[in-house]
Structure formats: C-alpha cells, structure tokens
PDB file of C-alpha atoms and ligand atoms in Angstrom:
ATOM      1  CA  MET A   1      98.947 138.035 104.971  1.00  0.00           C
ATOM      2  CA  LEU A   2      99.472 136.007 101.833  1.00  0.00           C
ATOM      3  CA  LEU A   3      97.896 132.550 101.816  1.00  0.00           C
ATOM      4  CA  LEU A   4      98.825 130.096  99.075  1.00  0.00           C
ATOM      5  CA  THR A   5      97.426 126.652  98.356  1.00  0.00           C
ATOM      6  CA  CYS A   6     100.095 124.103  97.518  1.00  0.00           C
ATOM      7  CA  PRO A   7      98.755 122.143  94.526  1.00  0.00           C
ATOM      8  CA  TYR A   8     100.695 119.077  95.675  1.00  0.00           C
ATOM      9  CA  CYS A   9      99.700 119.044  99.373  1.00  0.00           C
ATOM     10  CA  GLY A  10      96.285 120.586  98.740  1.00  0.00           C
ATOM     11  CA  VAL A  11      96.826 122.643 101.859  1.00  0.00           C
ATOM     12  CA  GLU A  12      96.273 126.368 102.229  1.00  0.00           C
ATOM     13  CA  ALA A  13      99.261 127.685 104.092  1.00  0.00           C
ATOM     14  CA  GLU A  14     100.767 130.956 105.152  1.00  0.00           C
ATOM     15  CA  GLU A  15     103.463 132.686 103.123  1.00  0.00           C
ATOM     16  CA  THR A  16     106.329 131.863 105.495  1.00  0.00           C
ATOM     17  CA  GLU A  17     105.908 128.155 104.783  1.00  0.00           C
ATOM     18  CA  PHE A  18     106.932 128.859 101.181  1.00  0.00           C
ATOM     19  CA  LEU A  19     109.885 130.254  99.309  1.00  0.00           C
ATOM     20  CA  GLY A  20     109.148 132.860  96.654  1.00  0.00           C
ATOM     21  CA  ALA A  21     111.349 132.559  93.583  1.00  0.00           C
ATOM     22  CA  GLY A  22     110.270 135.368  91.306  1.00  0.00           C
ATOM     23  CA  GLN A  23     108.764 135.701  87.862  1.00  0.00           C
ATOM     24  CA  ALA A  24     107.436 132.533  86.244  1.00  0.00           C
ATOM     25  CA  HIS A  25     107.331 131.353  82.624  1.00  0.00           C
ATOM     26  CA  LEU A  26     110.670 132.810  81.600  1.00  0.00           C
ATOM     27  CA  LYS A  27     111.944 131.705  78.243  1.00  0.00           C
ATOM     28  CA  ARG A  28     115.380 130.213  78.703  1.00  0.00           C
ATOM     29  CA  HIS A  29     117.492 131.815  76.006  1.00  0.00           C
ATOM     30  CA  MET A  30     120.494 129.554  75.636  1.00  0.00           C
ATOM     31  CA  ASP A  31     122.810 128.619  72.751  1.00  0.00           C
ATOM     32  CA  GLY A  32     122.104 130.597  69.616  1.00  0.00           C
ATOM     33  CA  SER A  33     120.436 133.507  71.379  1.00  0.00           C
ATOM     34  CA  THR A  34     121.509 137.109  70.942  1.00  0.00           C
ATOM     35  CA  ASP A  35     123.387 138.916  73.707  1.00  0.00           C
ATOM     36  CA  GLY A  36     120.283 140.982  74.299  1.00  0.00           C
ATOM     37  CA  GLU A  37     118.051 137.935  74.710  1.00  0.00           C
ATOM     38  CA  PHE A  38     120.494 136.240  77.029  1.00  0.00           C
ATOM     39  CA  THR A  39     120.888 139.362  79.167  1.00  0.00           C
ATOM     40  CA  ALA A  40     117.122 139.679  79.381  1.00  0.00           C
ATOM     41  CA  TYR A  41     116.769 136.043  80.439  1.00  0.00           C
ATOM     42  CA  LEU A  42     119.379 136.441  83.153  1.00  0.00           C
ATOM     43  CA  PHE A  43     118.580 139.844  84.557  1.00  0.00           C
ATOM     44  CA  GLU A  44     115.450 141.537  83.278  1.00  0.00           C
ATOM     45  CA  ARG A  45     112.256 140.947  85.220  1.00  0.00           C
ATOM     46  CA  LYS A  46     108.845 142.539  85.073  1.00  0.00           C
ATOM     47  CA  ASN A  47     107.678 144.265  88.198  1.00  0.00           C
ATOM     48  CA  PRO A  48     104.036 145.094  87.495  1.00  0.00           C
ATOM     49  CA  LYS A  49     101.784 146.809  89.983  1.00  0.00           C
ATOM     50  CA  GLY A  50      99.060 144.235  89.637  1.00  0.00           C
ATOM     51  CA  ILE A  51      98.817 140.696  88.318  1.00  0.00           C
ATOM     52  CA  VAL A  52     101.973 138.610  88.650  1.00  0.00           C
ATOM     53  CA  PHE A  53     102.797 135.009  87.793  1.00  0.00           C
ATOM     54  CA  GLU A  54     105.403 133.602  90.118  1.00  0.00           C
ATOM     55  CA  ARG A  55     107.356 130.498  91.010  1.00  0.00           C
ATOM     56  CA  TRP A  56     107.004 129.303  94.576  1.00  0.00           C
ATOM     57  CA  ARG A  57     108.365 126.348  96.492  1.00  0.00           C
ATOM     58  CA  HIS A  58     106.633 124.641  99.432  1.00  0.00           C
ATOM     59  CA  VAL A  59     109.938 124.628 101.211  1.00  0.00           C
ATOM     60  CA  TYR A  60     108.703 123.762 104.732  1.00  0.00           C
ATOM     61  CA  GLY A  61     106.147 121.285 103.394  1.00  0.00           C
ATOM     62  CA  CYS A  62     106.344 118.786 100.551  1.00  0.00           C
ATOM     63  CA  GLY A  63     109.305 120.571  98.945  1.00  0.00           C
ATOM     64  CA  LYS A  64     107.625 120.859  95.533  1.00  0.00           C
ATOM     65  CA  TRP A  65     107.848 123.790  93.137  1.00  0.00           C
ATOM     66  CA  PHE A  66     104.644 125.276  91.761  1.00  0.00           C
ATOM     67  CA  HIS A  67     103.277 128.424  90.131  1.00  0.00           C
ATOM     68  CA  ALA A  68     100.996 131.068  91.562  1.00  0.00           C
ATOM     69  CA  ALA A  69      98.943 133.834  89.942  1.00  0.00           C
ATOM     70  CA  ARG A  70      98.237 136.704  92.288  1.00  0.00           C
ATOM     71  CA  CYS A  71      97.868 140.439  92.592  1.00  0.00           C
ATOM     72  CA  ALA A  72     101.007 142.088  93.940  1.00  0.00           C
ATOM     73  CA  VAL A  73      98.968 144.972  95.332  1.00  0.00           C
ATOM     74  CA  THR A  74      96.040 143.298  97.093  1.00  0.00           C
ATOM     75  CA  LEU A  75      97.654 139.868  97.611  1.00  0.00           C
ATOM     76  CA  GLU A  76      94.531 138.298  96.086  1.00  0.00           C
ATOM     77  CA  VAL A  77      95.469 134.855  94.799  1.00  0.00           C
ATOM     78  CA  PHE A  78      93.807 133.736  91.568  1.00  0.00           C
ATOM     79  CA  GLY A  79      95.172 130.248  91.728  1.00  0.00           C
ATOM     80  CA  THR A  80      98.182 128.004  92.045  1.00  0.00           C
ATOM     81  CA  TYR A  81      99.123 125.440  89.435  1.00  0.00           C
ATOM     82  CA  SER A  82     101.654 122.836  88.419  1.00  0.00           C
ATOM     83  CA  ALA A  83     105.262 123.769  87.764  1.00  0.00           C
ATOM     84  CA  GLN A  84     105.265 121.532  84.681  1.00  0.00           C
ATOM     85  CA  THR A  85     103.825 124.089  82.304  1.00  0.00           C
ATOM     86  CA  PHE A  86     105.125 126.916  80.091  1.00  0.00           C
ATOM     87  CA  GLU A  87     102.099 129.163  80.497  1.00  0.00           C
ATOM     88  CA  PRO A  88      99.272 129.824  82.957  1.00  0.00           C
ATOM     89  CA  PRO A  89      96.243 127.489  82.622  1.00  0.00           C
ATOM     90  CA  LYS A  90      93.213 128.866  80.781  1.00  0.00           C
ATOM     91  CA  ASP A  91      90.930 128.675  83.829  1.00  0.00           C
ATOM     92  CA  ILE A  92      93.244 130.923  85.820  1.00  0.00           C
ATOM     93  CA  ILE A  93      93.484 133.448  82.986  1.00  0.00           C
ATOM     94  CA  ALA A  94      89.670 133.413  82.780  1.00  0.00           C
ATOM     95  CA  LYS A  95      89.405 133.996  86.519  1.00  0.00           C
ATOM     96  CA  ILE A  96      91.735 136.979  86.368  1.00  0.00           C
ATOM     97  CA  LYS A  97      89.884 138.465  83.373  1.00  0.00           C
ATOM     98  CA  ALA A  98      86.543 138.063  85.141  1.00  0.00           C
ATOM     99  CA  LYS A  99      87.762 139.986  88.154  1.00  0.00           C
ATOM    100  CA  ARG A 100      90.034 142.483  86.411  1.00  0.00           C
ATOM    101  CA  PRO A 101      88.449 143.215  83.014  1.00  0.00           C
ATOM    102  CA  GLU A 102      91.053 145.923  82.344  1.00  0.00           C
ATOM    103  CA  TRP A 103      93.938 143.442  82.682  1.00  0.00           C
ATOM    104  CA  GLU A 104      95.579 142.182  79.529  1.00  0.00           C
ATOM    105  CA  ALA A 105      97.869 139.201  79.413  1.00  0.00           C
ATOM    106  CA  LYS A 106     101.153 140.350  77.928  1.00  0.00           C
ATOM    107  CA  PRO A 107     103.516 137.893  76.316  1.00  0.00           C
TER     108      PRO A 107
ATOM    109  CA  MET B   1     103.256 106.916 125.172  1.00  0.00           C
ATOM    110  CA  SER B   2     106.091 104.422 124.958  1.00  0.00           C
ATOM    111  CA  ASP B   3     107.818 103.386 128.159  1.00  0.00           C
ATOM    112  CA  LEU B   4     110.368 105.703 129.735  1.00  0.00           C
ATOM    113  CA  MET B   5     113.323 103.690 128.471  1.00  0.00           C
ATOM    114  CA  SER B   6     112.607 104.832 124.924  1.00  0.00           C
ATOM    115  CA  PHE B   7     113.468 108.454 125.778  1.00  0.00           C
ATOM    116  CA  SER B   8     116.928 109.958 125.961  1.00  0.00           C
ATOM    117  CA  GLU B   9     115.850 113.211 127.589  1.00  0.00           C
ATOM    118  CA  ILE B  10     112.681 114.233 129.413  1.00  0.00           C
ATOM    119  CA  ASP B  11     111.603 117.586 130.796  1.00  0.00           C
ATOM    120  CA  GLY B  12     108.511 117.626 132.998  1.00  0.00           C
ATOM    121  CA  SER B  13     108.976 121.108 134.432  1.00  0.00           C
ATOM    122  CA  GLY B  14     106.499 122.756 132.054  1.00  0.00           C
ATOM    123  CA  ALA B  15     102.783 122.563 131.438  1.00  0.00           C
ATOM    124  CA  VAL B  16     103.392 119.934 128.762  1.00  0.00           C
ATOM    125  CA  LEU B  17     105.864 117.069 129.095  1.00  0.00           C
ATOM    126  CA  ILE B  18     108.622 117.241 126.477  1.00  0.00           C
ATOM    127  CA  ALA B  19     110.619 114.097 125.706  1.00  0.00           C
ATOM    128  CA  ALA B  20     113.254 113.271 123.105  1.00  0.00           C
ATOM    129  CA  GLN B  21     112.946 109.732 121.826  1.00  0.00           C
ATOM    130  CA  ARG B  22     115.907 107.474 121.341  1.00  0.00           C
ATOM    131  CA  ARG B  23     116.747 106.470 117.760  1.00  0.00           C
ATOM    132  CA  VAL B  24     113.528 105.684 115.881  1.00  0.00           C
ATOM    133  CA  ALA B  25     113.962 103.360 112.915  1.00  0.00           C
ATOM    134  CA  MET B  26     112.425 104.874 109.793  1.00  0.00           C
ATOM    135  CA  VAL B  27     112.737 104.603 106.053  1.00  0.00           C
ATOM    136  CA  THR B  28     112.015 107.201 103.380  1.00  0.00           C
ATOM    137  CA  LEU B  29     110.478 105.867 100.193  1.00  0.00           C
ATOM    138  CA  LYS B  30     110.536 108.010  97.055  1.00  0.00           C
ATOM    139  CA  THR B  31     108.400 106.747  94.195  1.00  0.00           C
ATOM    140  CA  ASP B  32     105.319 107.809  92.231  1.00  0.00           C
ATOM    141  CA  LEU B  33     102.502 107.054  94.686  1.00  0.00           C
ATOM    142  CA  SER B  34      99.795 107.396  92.049  1.00  0.00           C
ATOM    143  CA  ASN B  35     101.049 104.228  90.344  1.00  0.00           C
ATOM    144  CA  LYS B  36      98.418 101.527  90.995  1.00  0.00           C
ATOM    145  CA  ILE B  37     100.856  98.635  90.829  1.00  0.00           C
ATOM    146  CA  THR B  38     103.167 100.389  93.268  1.00  0.00           C
ATOM    147  CA  ARG B  39     100.271 101.089  95.622  1.00  0.00           C
ATOM    148  CA  ALA B  40      99.278  97.449  95.599  1.00  0.00           C
ATOM    149  CA  ALA B  41     102.864  96.384  96.287  1.00  0.00           C
ATOM    150  CA  ILE B  42     103.147  98.802  99.200  1.00  0.00           C
ATOM    151  CA  LYS B  43      99.877  97.582 100.655  1.00  0.00           C
ATOM    152  CA  LYS B  44     100.981  93.987 100.453  1.00  0.00           C
ATOM    153  CA  LEU B  45     104.362  94.772 101.962  1.00  0.00           C
ATOM    154  CA  LEU B  46     103.388  97.134 104.770  1.00  0.00           C
ATOM    155  CA  GLY B  47      99.954  95.718 105.491  1.00  0.00           C
ATOM    156  CA  THR B  48      98.385  99.144 105.108  1.00  0.00           C
ATOM    157  CA  THR B  49      97.121 101.219 102.186  1.00  0.00           C
ATOM    158  CA  VAL B  50      99.134 104.232 101.041  1.00  0.00           C
ATOM    159  CA  PRO B  51      97.928 107.053 103.299  1.00  0.00           C
ATOM    160  CA  ALA B  52      95.866 109.830 101.744  1.00  0.00           C
ATOM    161  CA  GLN B  53      97.317 113.303 101.209  1.00  0.00           C
ATOM    162  CA  ARG B  54      98.675 114.708 104.524  1.00  0.00           C
ATOM    163  CA  LYS B  55      97.622 111.647 106.506  1.00  0.00           C
ATOM    164  CA  ILE B  56      99.390 109.091 108.639  1.00  0.00           C
ATOM    165  CA  ALA B  57      98.140 105.563 109.295  1.00  0.00           C
ATOM    166  CA  ASN B  58      99.754 102.518 110.844  1.00  0.00           C
ATOM    167  CA  GLY B  59     103.168 104.146 111.013  1.00  0.00           C
ATOM    168  CA  VAL B  60     103.203 105.246 107.362  1.00  0.00           C
ATOM    169  CA  ALA B  61     103.090 108.981 106.681  1.00  0.00           C
ATOM    170  CA  TRP B  62     102.361 110.949 103.474  1.00  0.00           C
ATOM    171  CA  MET B  63     105.284 113.333 102.982  1.00  0.00           C
ATOM    172  CA  ALA B  64     104.677 114.401  99.362  1.00  0.00           C
ATOM    173  CA  PRO B  65     102.959 113.007  96.229  1.00  0.00           C
ATOM    174  CA  ASP B  66     106.085 110.915  95.684  1.00  0.00           C
ATOM    175  CA  GLU B  67     107.312 110.318  99.218  1.00  0.00           C
ATOM    176  CA  LEU B  68     106.345 108.191 102.210  1.00  0.00           C
ATOM    177  CA  LEU B  69     107.911 108.014 105.641  1.00  0.00           C
ATOM    178  CA  ILE B  70     107.742 104.488 106.964  1.00  0.00           C
ATOM    179  CA  MET B  71     108.259 103.799 110.673  1.00  0.00           C
ATOM    180  CA  VAL B  72     109.943 100.444 110.825  1.00  0.00           C
ATOM    181  CA  PRO B  73     107.749  98.077 112.868  1.00  0.00           C
ATOM    182  CA  GLU B  74     109.157  96.292 115.884  1.00  0.00           C
ATOM    183  CA  GLY B  75     110.879  93.080 114.939  1.00  0.00           C
ATOM    184  CA  SER B  76     112.012  94.426 111.588  1.00  0.00           C
ATOM    185  CA  THR B  77     114.972  96.579 110.572  1.00  0.00           C
ATOM    186  CA  PRO B  78     115.434  99.415 108.074  1.00  0.00           C
ATOM    187  CA  GLU B  79     117.721  97.124 106.049  1.00  0.00           C
ATOM    188  CA  ALA B  80     115.038  94.432 105.808  1.00  0.00           C
ATOM    189  CA  GLN B  81     112.361  96.984 104.874  1.00  0.00           C
ATOM    190  CA  ILE B  82     114.540  98.523 102.175  1.00  0.00           C
ATOM    191  CA  GLU B  83     115.352  95.113 100.749  1.00  0.00           C
ATOM    192  CA  GLN B  84     111.639  94.262 100.593  1.00  0.00           C
ATOM    193  CA  LEU B  85     110.737  97.609  99.005  1.00  0.00           C
ATOM    194  CA  ASN B  86     113.486  97.225  96.411  1.00  0.00           C
ATOM    195  CA  ALA B  87     112.368  93.708  95.583  1.00  0.00           C
ATOM    196  CA  ASN B  88     108.645  94.452  95.288  1.00  0.00           C
ATOM    197  CA  ILE B  89     108.306  97.883  93.695  1.00  0.00           C
ATOM    198  CA  LYS B  90     108.969  97.654  89.985  1.00  0.00           C
ATOM    199  CA  ALA B  91     108.617 101.363  89.152  1.00  0.00           C
ATOM    200  CA  PRO B  92     111.550 103.764  89.594  1.00  0.00           C
ATOM    201  CA  MET B  93     112.040 104.167  93.337  1.00  0.00           C
ATOM    202  CA  LEU B  94     114.475 104.907  96.113  1.00  0.00           C
ATOM    203  CA  ALA B  95     114.322 103.674  99.711  1.00  0.00           C
ATOM    204  CA  VAL B  96     116.752 105.089 102.268  1.00  0.00           C
ATOM    205  CA  ASP B  97     117.356 104.510 105.977  1.00  0.00           C
ATOM    206  CA  VAL B  98     116.876 107.948 107.545  1.00  0.00           C
ATOM    207  CA  SER B  99     116.835 106.827 111.199  1.00  0.00           C
ATOM    208  CA  ASP B 100     120.038 108.710 112.028  1.00  0.00           C
ATOM    209  CA  ALA B 101     118.934 111.783 110.095  1.00  0.00           C
ATOM    210  CA  ARG B 102     115.910 112.441 112.259  1.00  0.00           C
ATOM    211  CA  ALA B 103     115.134 113.508 115.810  1.00  0.00           C
ATOM    212  CA  VAL B 104     111.770 112.459 117.273  1.00  0.00           C
ATOM    213  CA  PHE B 105     109.965 114.147 120.168  1.00  0.00           C
ATOM    214  CA  THR B 106     106.896 113.419 122.251  1.00  0.00           C
ATOM    215  CA  LEU B 107     104.744 116.240 123.624  1.00  0.00           C
ATOM    216  CA  LYS B 108     102.319 115.017 126.264  1.00  0.00           C
ATOM    217  CA  GLY B 109      99.698 117.075 128.066  1.00  0.00           C
ATOM    218  CA  ASN B 110      96.284 118.654 127.602  1.00  0.00           C
ATOM    219  CA  ASN B 111      97.731 121.761 125.987  1.00  0.00           C
ATOM    220  CA  ALA B 112     100.305 120.058 123.783  1.00  0.00           C
ATOM    221  CA  ARG B 113      98.716 121.722 120.715  1.00  0.00           C
ATOM    222  CA  GLU B 114      99.446 125.148 122.146  1.00  0.00           C
ATOM    223  CA  VAL B 115     103.153 124.492 122.424  1.00  0.00           C
ATOM    224  CA  LEU B 116     103.268 123.984 118.648  1.00  0.00           C
ATOM    225  CA  ALA B 117     100.819 126.824 118.036  1.00  0.00           C
ATOM    226  CA  LYS B 118     103.481 129.205 119.347  1.00  0.00           C
ATOM    227  CA  GLY B 119     105.750 128.474 116.412  1.00  0.00           C
ATOM    228  CA  ALA B 120     103.826 126.873 113.563  1.00  0.00           C
ATOM    229  CA  PRO B 121     101.874 129.103 111.127  1.00  0.00           C
ATOM    230  CA  ILE B 122      98.909 126.736 110.941  1.00  0.00           C
ATOM    231  CA  ASP B 123      95.509 126.131 112.528  1.00  0.00           C
ATOM    232  CA  LEU B 124      96.064 123.661 115.362  1.00  0.00           C
ATOM    233  CA  SER B 125      92.514 123.584 116.711  1.00  0.00           C
ATOM    234  CA  ALA B 126      90.996 120.120 117.102  1.00  0.00           C
ATOM    235  CA  ASP B 127      88.619 120.841 114.205  1.00  0.00           C
ATOM    236  CA  ALA B 128      91.460 121.576 111.820  1.00  0.00           C
ATOM    237  CA  PHE B 129      94.054 119.091 113.005  1.00  0.00           C
ATOM    238  CA  ALA B 130      93.059 115.728 114.428  1.00  0.00           C
ATOM    239  CA  GLN B 131      94.358 112.208 114.882  1.00  0.00           C
ATOM    240  CA  GLY B 132      95.309 110.766 111.517  1.00  0.00           C
ATOM    241  CA  ASP B 133      96.422 114.133 110.143  1.00  0.00           C
ATOM    242  CA  PHE B 134     100.085 114.618 109.330  1.00  0.00           C
ATOM    243  CA  ARG B 135     101.536 118.065 108.779  1.00  0.00           C
ATOM    244  CA  ARG B 136     104.881 119.239 107.496  1.00  0.00           C
ATOM    245  CA  THR B 137     105.501 122.862 108.354  1.00  0.00           C
ATOM    246  CA  ARG B 138     107.915 125.013 110.307  1.00  0.00           C
ATOM    247  CA  LEU B 139     108.271 125.464 114.056  1.00  0.00           C
ATOM    248  CA  GLY B 140     110.032 128.743 114.538  1.00  0.00           C
ATOM    249  CA  GLN B 141     112.620 128.391 111.797  1.00  0.00           C
ATOM    250  CA  VAL B 142     112.898 124.617 111.943  1.00  0.00           C
ATOM    251  CA  ALA B 143     111.372 122.341 109.309  1.00  0.00           C
ATOM    252  CA  VAL B 144     109.251 119.799 111.192  1.00  0.00           C
ATOM    253  CA  ALA B 145     106.488 117.247 110.760  1.00  0.00           C
ATOM    254  CA  PHE B 146     104.043 116.199 113.430  1.00  0.00           C
ATOM    255  CA  TRP B 147     100.879 114.267 114.131  1.00  0.00           C
ATOM    256  CA  MET B 148      98.479 113.592 117.019  1.00  0.00           C
ATOM    257  CA  GLU B 149      99.254 110.313 118.716  1.00  0.00           C
ATOM    258  CA  ALA B 150      96.247 110.863 121.011  1.00  0.00           C
ATOM    259  CA  ASP B 151      94.127 113.870 121.999  1.00  0.00           C
ATOM    260  CA  ASP B 152      96.810 114.924 124.457  1.00  0.00           C
ATOM    261  CA  GLU B 153      99.920 113.596 122.759  1.00  0.00           C
ATOM    262  CA  ILE B 154     101.876 114.806 119.722  1.00  0.00           C
ATOM    263  CA  THR B 155     104.837 113.215 117.979  1.00  0.00           C
ATOM    264  CA  LEU B 156     107.173 115.624 116.207  1.00  0.00           C
ATOM    265  CA  ILE B 157     110.147 114.960 113.954  1.00  0.00           C
ATOM    266  CA  CYS B 158     112.904 117.225 112.678  1.00  0.00           C
ATOM    267  CA  PHE B 159     116.441 116.882 111.380  1.00  0.00           C
ATOM    268  CA  ALA B 160     118.823 115.240 113.866  1.00  0.00           C
ATOM    269  CA  SER B 161     121.272 118.136 113.671  1.00  0.00           C
ATOM    270  CA  LEU B 162     118.650 120.308 115.361  1.00  0.00           C
ATOM    271  CA  ARG B 163     117.790 117.833 118.140  1.00  0.00           C
ATOM    272  CA  GLN B 164     119.074 119.891 121.086  1.00  0.00           C
ATOM    273  CA  PHE B 165     117.855 123.202 119.703  1.00  0.00           C
ATOM    274  CA  MET B 166     114.401 121.739 119.112  1.00  0.00           C
ATOM    275  CA  PHE B 167     114.261 120.148 122.555  1.00  0.00           C
ATOM    276  CA  ASP B 168     115.206 123.424 124.257  1.00  0.00           C
ATOM    277  CA  TRP B 169     112.729 125.326 122.070  1.00  0.00           C
ATOM    278  CA  LEU B 170     109.898 122.967 123.046  1.00  0.00           C
ATOM    279  CA  VAL B 171     110.758 123.076 126.759  1.00  0.00           C
ATOM    280  CA  ASN B 172     110.826 126.860 126.625  1.00  0.00           C
ATOM    281  CA  ALA B 173     107.503 127.016 124.758  1.00  0.00           C
ATOM    282  CA  ALA B 174     105.894 124.625 127.263  1.00  0.00           C
ATOM    283  CA  GLN B 175     106.625 126.705 130.358  1.00  0.00           C
ATOM    284  CA  LYS B 176     103.958 126.718 133.032  1.00  0.00           C
ATOM    285  CA  GLY B 177     101.598 129.662 132.864  1.00  0.00           C
ATOM    286  CA  SER B 178     102.489 130.405 129.231  1.00  0.00           C
ATOM    287  CA  LEU B 179      99.752 128.393 127.516  1.00  0.00           C
ATOM    288  CA  PRO B 180      96.328 130.025 127.255  1.00  0.00           C
ATOM    289  CA  ALA B 181      94.399 126.717 127.247  1.00  0.00           C
ATOM    290  CA  TYR B 182      92.333 128.028 124.348  1.00  0.00           C
ATOM    291  CA  LEU B 183      92.693 125.310 121.727  1.00  0.00           C
ATOM    292  CA  ASN B 184      91.397 122.428 123.823  1.00  0.00           C
ATOM    293  CA  ARG B 185      88.223 124.126 124.963  1.00  0.00           C
TER     294      ARG B 185
HETATM  295 ZN1   ZN C 201     103.159 121.158  99.347  1.00  0.00          ZN
END
C-alpha cells in the first residue's frame, strides 16, 4: 500500500484518495524548441526502477496538486512537497542520498 | 439531531439510522486563509475563528488552505452571507451559494463510524477521528466530507447529483448484523 502525505492537508492518506499524474519537473518546451525537444516534452518519460519524482493530486481531499519523491520498487516515500517548484527541495534530495548512497540525481 | 421535519428521507431498518436532510444552506468561500486581515474579517463576520487544518467549528469547515465551507446560520440566507463576505474581505476572494449543489446526510447510532469505515480508506477509530475533525475523502467511489456531530452521530455531505446513490449506499452499508462493533469499543 502506498501512503502519501498531502502537504496542503497535512494528512497521511492512502493511494486511492489521490490521482497520480506521472513524471514531475518536466521542462515545457514550447515556441522556439526543436522538434526533438517538443516530442520529448510531449511523449518521452523516464521509467526508472527506483527513485521517481511524480505529480500527484489530492483529488478526493483538498483538490491540490503536489509533488512526491518515492521509490517505485519499494513504495518508500521520501517526501511530498509543493507543486510550485521546478526541482525537488534540497532536504528531500539529502534524504534520498542518505538512504540510497548509490543513487545519483540525473538532470 | 435536528427534528424529523428537516429530513426528506429516513431509513431506520439498519443498525444505524440513515437520513437525508432537506436543503441545507451553505456557502463556499475561496480566498487565501493565511491572510491575517482576511482571517480577522472572517472572525468578525462569522463570530468564529477560521478553523484549523481539517477541523470544523461553529458550522465553518476547513476544506483546503484556500477554502471554507460555511453553514448558513438560522435567520440568515446564503445571499446575505455572500454580500457580507464580499463587502468585508478585501483580498481576492469568491463566495458562492452551493446549497443546491450538495446533499447532506445524518448517520445516527452507536456504530455509525463503521458504516463509513466500509467505504472510506481512513482510520475512523475514536482516537484518530473525533468531534471537531473534518475529513474530505471518498466513500466507495464518491467524493464526500464528514464530521462527528456527537459520539454516535455523523454528518456527511456529497454532491447533490449523487444523493440517491449515496443514500442507498449508506442504507446498504448499515444493514443489521453487518457491523462488527469494533470501532466503538
Ligand atoms: Zn490535501
């Protein structure tokens, strides 16, 4: 079972109360981008066996969007954080590195 | 529990009484609730402080960091409340009459918690959910919010379009002999 804490409600809730919306921190390639960049923005997603950064929405609760950092294999959650950011907060990166020294944040 | 006239449909055949309330006047307020001036204005207007996260007090419920659900007190109307909110909150805000958008139910009985526990993915024990708490979650597949009116009474709201489905769901979940009487031990 995957338990996430909504940073807006402060409540730890079960996965089915949320809507998962895939990979977070995408760069929106828009006007002026190459075809390759635009294709990648629209269609290409990472699917790592390990640490993932995702967008989630507390759809049955407060309705807010937020981000979550978790392990796709063990379902361990390293933290949830505000949607109003372009990259994961430093404390969450530090937490992941402490627990998974072999993990490297890729751009 | 309000008097019987305030219900449009009642089912007492189960272990917990299920009743659908007639139209309940309520207003949704969207505005930044961390704004101190706004908080002071709301307190002055509603006679109660902005409820804390996931709490309900004096008919005002915390829906989100920028949303309150205000039960319109007797003697007032949604129109009057909205006018007052518009006049007194200076920050960007929106107040809407949602009375017709919502269905409201009363669950009454010692095992009322267990009726909800059948469909909501949350801890409904008395330690985890008590009077004053307000929870938005799902019941089966329906988005709901509920709170404890008393130790043996729950008020639940959902969208009006699901009124009959929700009523039937609750009656079914409250059937005699189907509640383990575990949560109220
Ligand atoms: Zn939430």
